[in-house]
XYZ file of C-alpha atoms in Angstrom:
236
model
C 77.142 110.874 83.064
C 79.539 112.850 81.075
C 79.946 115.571 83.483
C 80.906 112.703 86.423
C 83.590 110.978 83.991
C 84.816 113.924 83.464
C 85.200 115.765 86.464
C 86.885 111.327 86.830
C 89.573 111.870 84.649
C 90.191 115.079 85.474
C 91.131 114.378 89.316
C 93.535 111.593 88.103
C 95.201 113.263 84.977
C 93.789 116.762 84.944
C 94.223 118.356 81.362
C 96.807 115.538 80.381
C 94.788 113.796 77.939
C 97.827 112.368 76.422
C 99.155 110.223 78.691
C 95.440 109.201 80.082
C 95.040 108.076 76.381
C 98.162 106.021 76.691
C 97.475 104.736 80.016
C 93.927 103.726 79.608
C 95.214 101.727 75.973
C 97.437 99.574 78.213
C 94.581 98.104 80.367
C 93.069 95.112 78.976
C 89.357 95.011 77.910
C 88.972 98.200 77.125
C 92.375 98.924 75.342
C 92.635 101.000 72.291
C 88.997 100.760 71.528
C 87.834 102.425 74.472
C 90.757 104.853 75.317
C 90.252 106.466 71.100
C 86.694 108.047 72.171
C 87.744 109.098 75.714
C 91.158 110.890 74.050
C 88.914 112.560 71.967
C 86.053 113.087 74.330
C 85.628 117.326 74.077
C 83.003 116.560 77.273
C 86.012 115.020 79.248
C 88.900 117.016 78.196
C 87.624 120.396 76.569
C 90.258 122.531 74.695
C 92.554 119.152 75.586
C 90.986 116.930 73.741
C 92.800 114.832 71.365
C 91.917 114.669 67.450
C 91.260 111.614 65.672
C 95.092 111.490 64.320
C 96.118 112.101 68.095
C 93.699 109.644 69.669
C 94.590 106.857 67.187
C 98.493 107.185 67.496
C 98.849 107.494 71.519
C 96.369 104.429 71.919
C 98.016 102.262 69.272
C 101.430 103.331 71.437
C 99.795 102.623 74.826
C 98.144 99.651 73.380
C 101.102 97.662 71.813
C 104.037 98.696 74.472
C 101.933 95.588 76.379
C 102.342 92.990 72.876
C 105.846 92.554 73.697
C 105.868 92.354 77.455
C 102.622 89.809 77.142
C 104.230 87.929 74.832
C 107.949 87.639 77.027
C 106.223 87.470 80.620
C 103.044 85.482 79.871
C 103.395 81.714 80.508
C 106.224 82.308 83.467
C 103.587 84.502 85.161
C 101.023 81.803 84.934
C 103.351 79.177 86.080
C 104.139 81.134 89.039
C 100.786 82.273 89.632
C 99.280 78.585 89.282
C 102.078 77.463 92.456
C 100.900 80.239 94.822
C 97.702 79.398 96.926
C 96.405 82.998 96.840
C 96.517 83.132 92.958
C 96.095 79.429 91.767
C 92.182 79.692 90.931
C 92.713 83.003 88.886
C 95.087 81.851 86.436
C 93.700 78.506 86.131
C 90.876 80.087 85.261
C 92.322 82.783 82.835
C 94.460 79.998 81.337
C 91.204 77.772 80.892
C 89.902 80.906 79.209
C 92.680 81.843 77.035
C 92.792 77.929 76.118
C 89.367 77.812 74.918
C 89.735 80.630 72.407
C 93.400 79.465 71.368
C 92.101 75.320 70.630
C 89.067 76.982 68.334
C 92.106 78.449 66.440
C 93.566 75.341 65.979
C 90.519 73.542 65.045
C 90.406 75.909 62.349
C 93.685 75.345 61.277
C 93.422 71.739 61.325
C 89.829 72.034 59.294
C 91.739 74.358 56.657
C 93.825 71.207 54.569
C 94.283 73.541 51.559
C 96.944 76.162 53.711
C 100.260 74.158 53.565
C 102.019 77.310 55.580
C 100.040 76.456 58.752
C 102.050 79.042 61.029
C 100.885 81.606 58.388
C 97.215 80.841 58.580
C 97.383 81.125 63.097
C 99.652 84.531 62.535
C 96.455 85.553 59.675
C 93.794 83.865 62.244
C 95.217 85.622 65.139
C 95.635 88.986 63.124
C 91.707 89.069 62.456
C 90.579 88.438 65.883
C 92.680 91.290 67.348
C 91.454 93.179 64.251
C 87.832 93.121 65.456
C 86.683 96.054 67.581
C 84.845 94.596 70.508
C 85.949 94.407 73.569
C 87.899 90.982 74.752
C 89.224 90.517 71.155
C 92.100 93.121 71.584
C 95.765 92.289 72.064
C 95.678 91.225 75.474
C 93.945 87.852 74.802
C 95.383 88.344 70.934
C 99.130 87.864 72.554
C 98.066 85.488 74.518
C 96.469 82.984 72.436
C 99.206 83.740 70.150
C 101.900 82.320 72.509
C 99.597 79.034 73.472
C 99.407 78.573 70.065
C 103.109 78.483 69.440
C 103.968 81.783 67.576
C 107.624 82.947 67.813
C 108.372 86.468 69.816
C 108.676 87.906 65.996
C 105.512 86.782 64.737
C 103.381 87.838 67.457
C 104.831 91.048 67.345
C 104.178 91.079 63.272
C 100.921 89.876 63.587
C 98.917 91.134 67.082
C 100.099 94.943 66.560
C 99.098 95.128 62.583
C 95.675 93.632 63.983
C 95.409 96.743 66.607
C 96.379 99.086 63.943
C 93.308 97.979 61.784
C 91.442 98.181 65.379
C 92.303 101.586 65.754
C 91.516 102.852 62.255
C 87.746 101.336 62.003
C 87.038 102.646 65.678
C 89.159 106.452 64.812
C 86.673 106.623 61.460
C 83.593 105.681 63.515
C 84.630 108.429 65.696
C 85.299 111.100 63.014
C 82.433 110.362 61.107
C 79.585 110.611 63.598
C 81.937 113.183 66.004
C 78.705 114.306 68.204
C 78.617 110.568 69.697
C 82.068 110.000 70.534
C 81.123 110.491 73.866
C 78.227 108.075 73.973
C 80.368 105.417 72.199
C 83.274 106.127 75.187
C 80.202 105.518 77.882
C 79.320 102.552 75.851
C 82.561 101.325 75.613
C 83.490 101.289 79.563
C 79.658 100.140 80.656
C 80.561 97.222 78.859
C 84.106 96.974 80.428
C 81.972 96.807 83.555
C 79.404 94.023 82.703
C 82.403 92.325 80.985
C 84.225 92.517 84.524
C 81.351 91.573 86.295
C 80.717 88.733 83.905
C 83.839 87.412 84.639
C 84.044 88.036 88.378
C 80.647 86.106 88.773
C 81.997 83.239 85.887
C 84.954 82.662 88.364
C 83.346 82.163 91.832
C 80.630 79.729 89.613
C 83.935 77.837 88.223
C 85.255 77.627 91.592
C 82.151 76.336 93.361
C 81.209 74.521 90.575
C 84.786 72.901 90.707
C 84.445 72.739 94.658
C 81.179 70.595 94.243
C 82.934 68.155 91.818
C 85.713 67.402 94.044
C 83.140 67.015 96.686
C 81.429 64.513 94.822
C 84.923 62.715 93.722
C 85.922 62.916 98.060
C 82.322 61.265 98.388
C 82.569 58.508 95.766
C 86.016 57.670 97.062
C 84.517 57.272 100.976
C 81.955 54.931 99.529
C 84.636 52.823 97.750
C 86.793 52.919 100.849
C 83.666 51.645 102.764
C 82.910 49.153 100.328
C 86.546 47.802 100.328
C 86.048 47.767 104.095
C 82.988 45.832 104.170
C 83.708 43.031 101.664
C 87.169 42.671 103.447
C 85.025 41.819 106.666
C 82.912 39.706 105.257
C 85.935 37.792 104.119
């Protein structure tokens, strides 16, 4: 498996293990967490391969250069997406998604009645879900939750990228103290990019039939209610 990603990354980047690093910390999902153990991959890269230090430093860059573009770009994106018939479904769907994670950040706010600085606790709330290594709790859906929830341009930035830092440092210690996996952990880390993926592919097309079936129920109920409106008027 090694030998295949390699000889993978190798016919996109070649030997430039820097700037595959940066690149693959800008996709969402897999982010900084994943793109640490592939910089530093010696099976991948060989005499290329990043260190630790190097890993850590080009995937935090990679990773936040998308904070600030998220955080400008997300919610006119959606809006534009959601009045396009090609793209409507998908960011419904992502924005149901985002939604969901954002109001169970709220809830917690609203449960915590000792905080009196309530922006404080979301920017603290926010800052330890992107803080958590796993994938889907990175600063993709971090920035994104943090602009549903109301967070100024400032405090995302203050709050998402500190997160990723402490992302970076508990996956870059992992990595240096059990070196001889860090190439099992970078297999592990994009197999579950690909069930995630999957996961969400196959969630989608069951919200959208599921969605399809309810509005076929709704165009159902409404034909018997026509009918019955029909019927009583010609018994009148």
């Amino acid at each position: 498996m090694s030998e295949i990603l390699g000889s993978f990354f190798a016919s996109i980047f070649g030997s430039h293990s820097i700037l595959a690093t940066i690149l693959i910390a800008m996709f969402p999902i897999i982010e900084l967490k994943g793109a640490i153990p592939i910089g530093m991959s010696v099976d991948y890269w060989g005499q290329s391969a990043l260190s630790g230090t190097e890993a850590f430093l080009f995937s935090l860059l990679g990773s936040s250069i998308v904070v600030p573009i998220i955080a400008l770009i997300f919610i006119p994106v959606l809006n534009w997406l959601k009045r396009t018939k090609a793209f409507r479904k998908v960011a419904t769907f992502i924005e149901e998604k985002v939604k969901k994670h954002s109001n169970e950040l709220e809830e917690k706010v609203k449960e915590n009645k000792k905080s009196k600085n309530k922006t404080l606790l979301k920017c603290f709330l926010v800052f330890g879900f992107v803080a958590i290594p796993v994938p889907l709790t990175g600063v993709w859906t971090g920035t994104c939750m943090a602009v549903l929830i109301g967070l100024k341009f400032w405090q995302i930035l203050i709050t998402v990228i500190p997160g990723n830092i402490v992302a970076g440092i508990i996956i870059t210690t992992v990595c240096k103290i059990f070196p001889n996996f860090v190439t099992i952990l970078s297999i592990i880390m994009l197999a579950i990019v690909i069930v995630l993926v999957v996961f969400l592919i196959v969630k989608f097309i069951m919200h959208i039939l599921k969605k399809e079936d309810k509005n076929d129920v709704n165009n159902t109920n409404d034909i018997q209610i026509v009918k019955k409106e029909i019927e009583e008027n010609n018994e009148k």
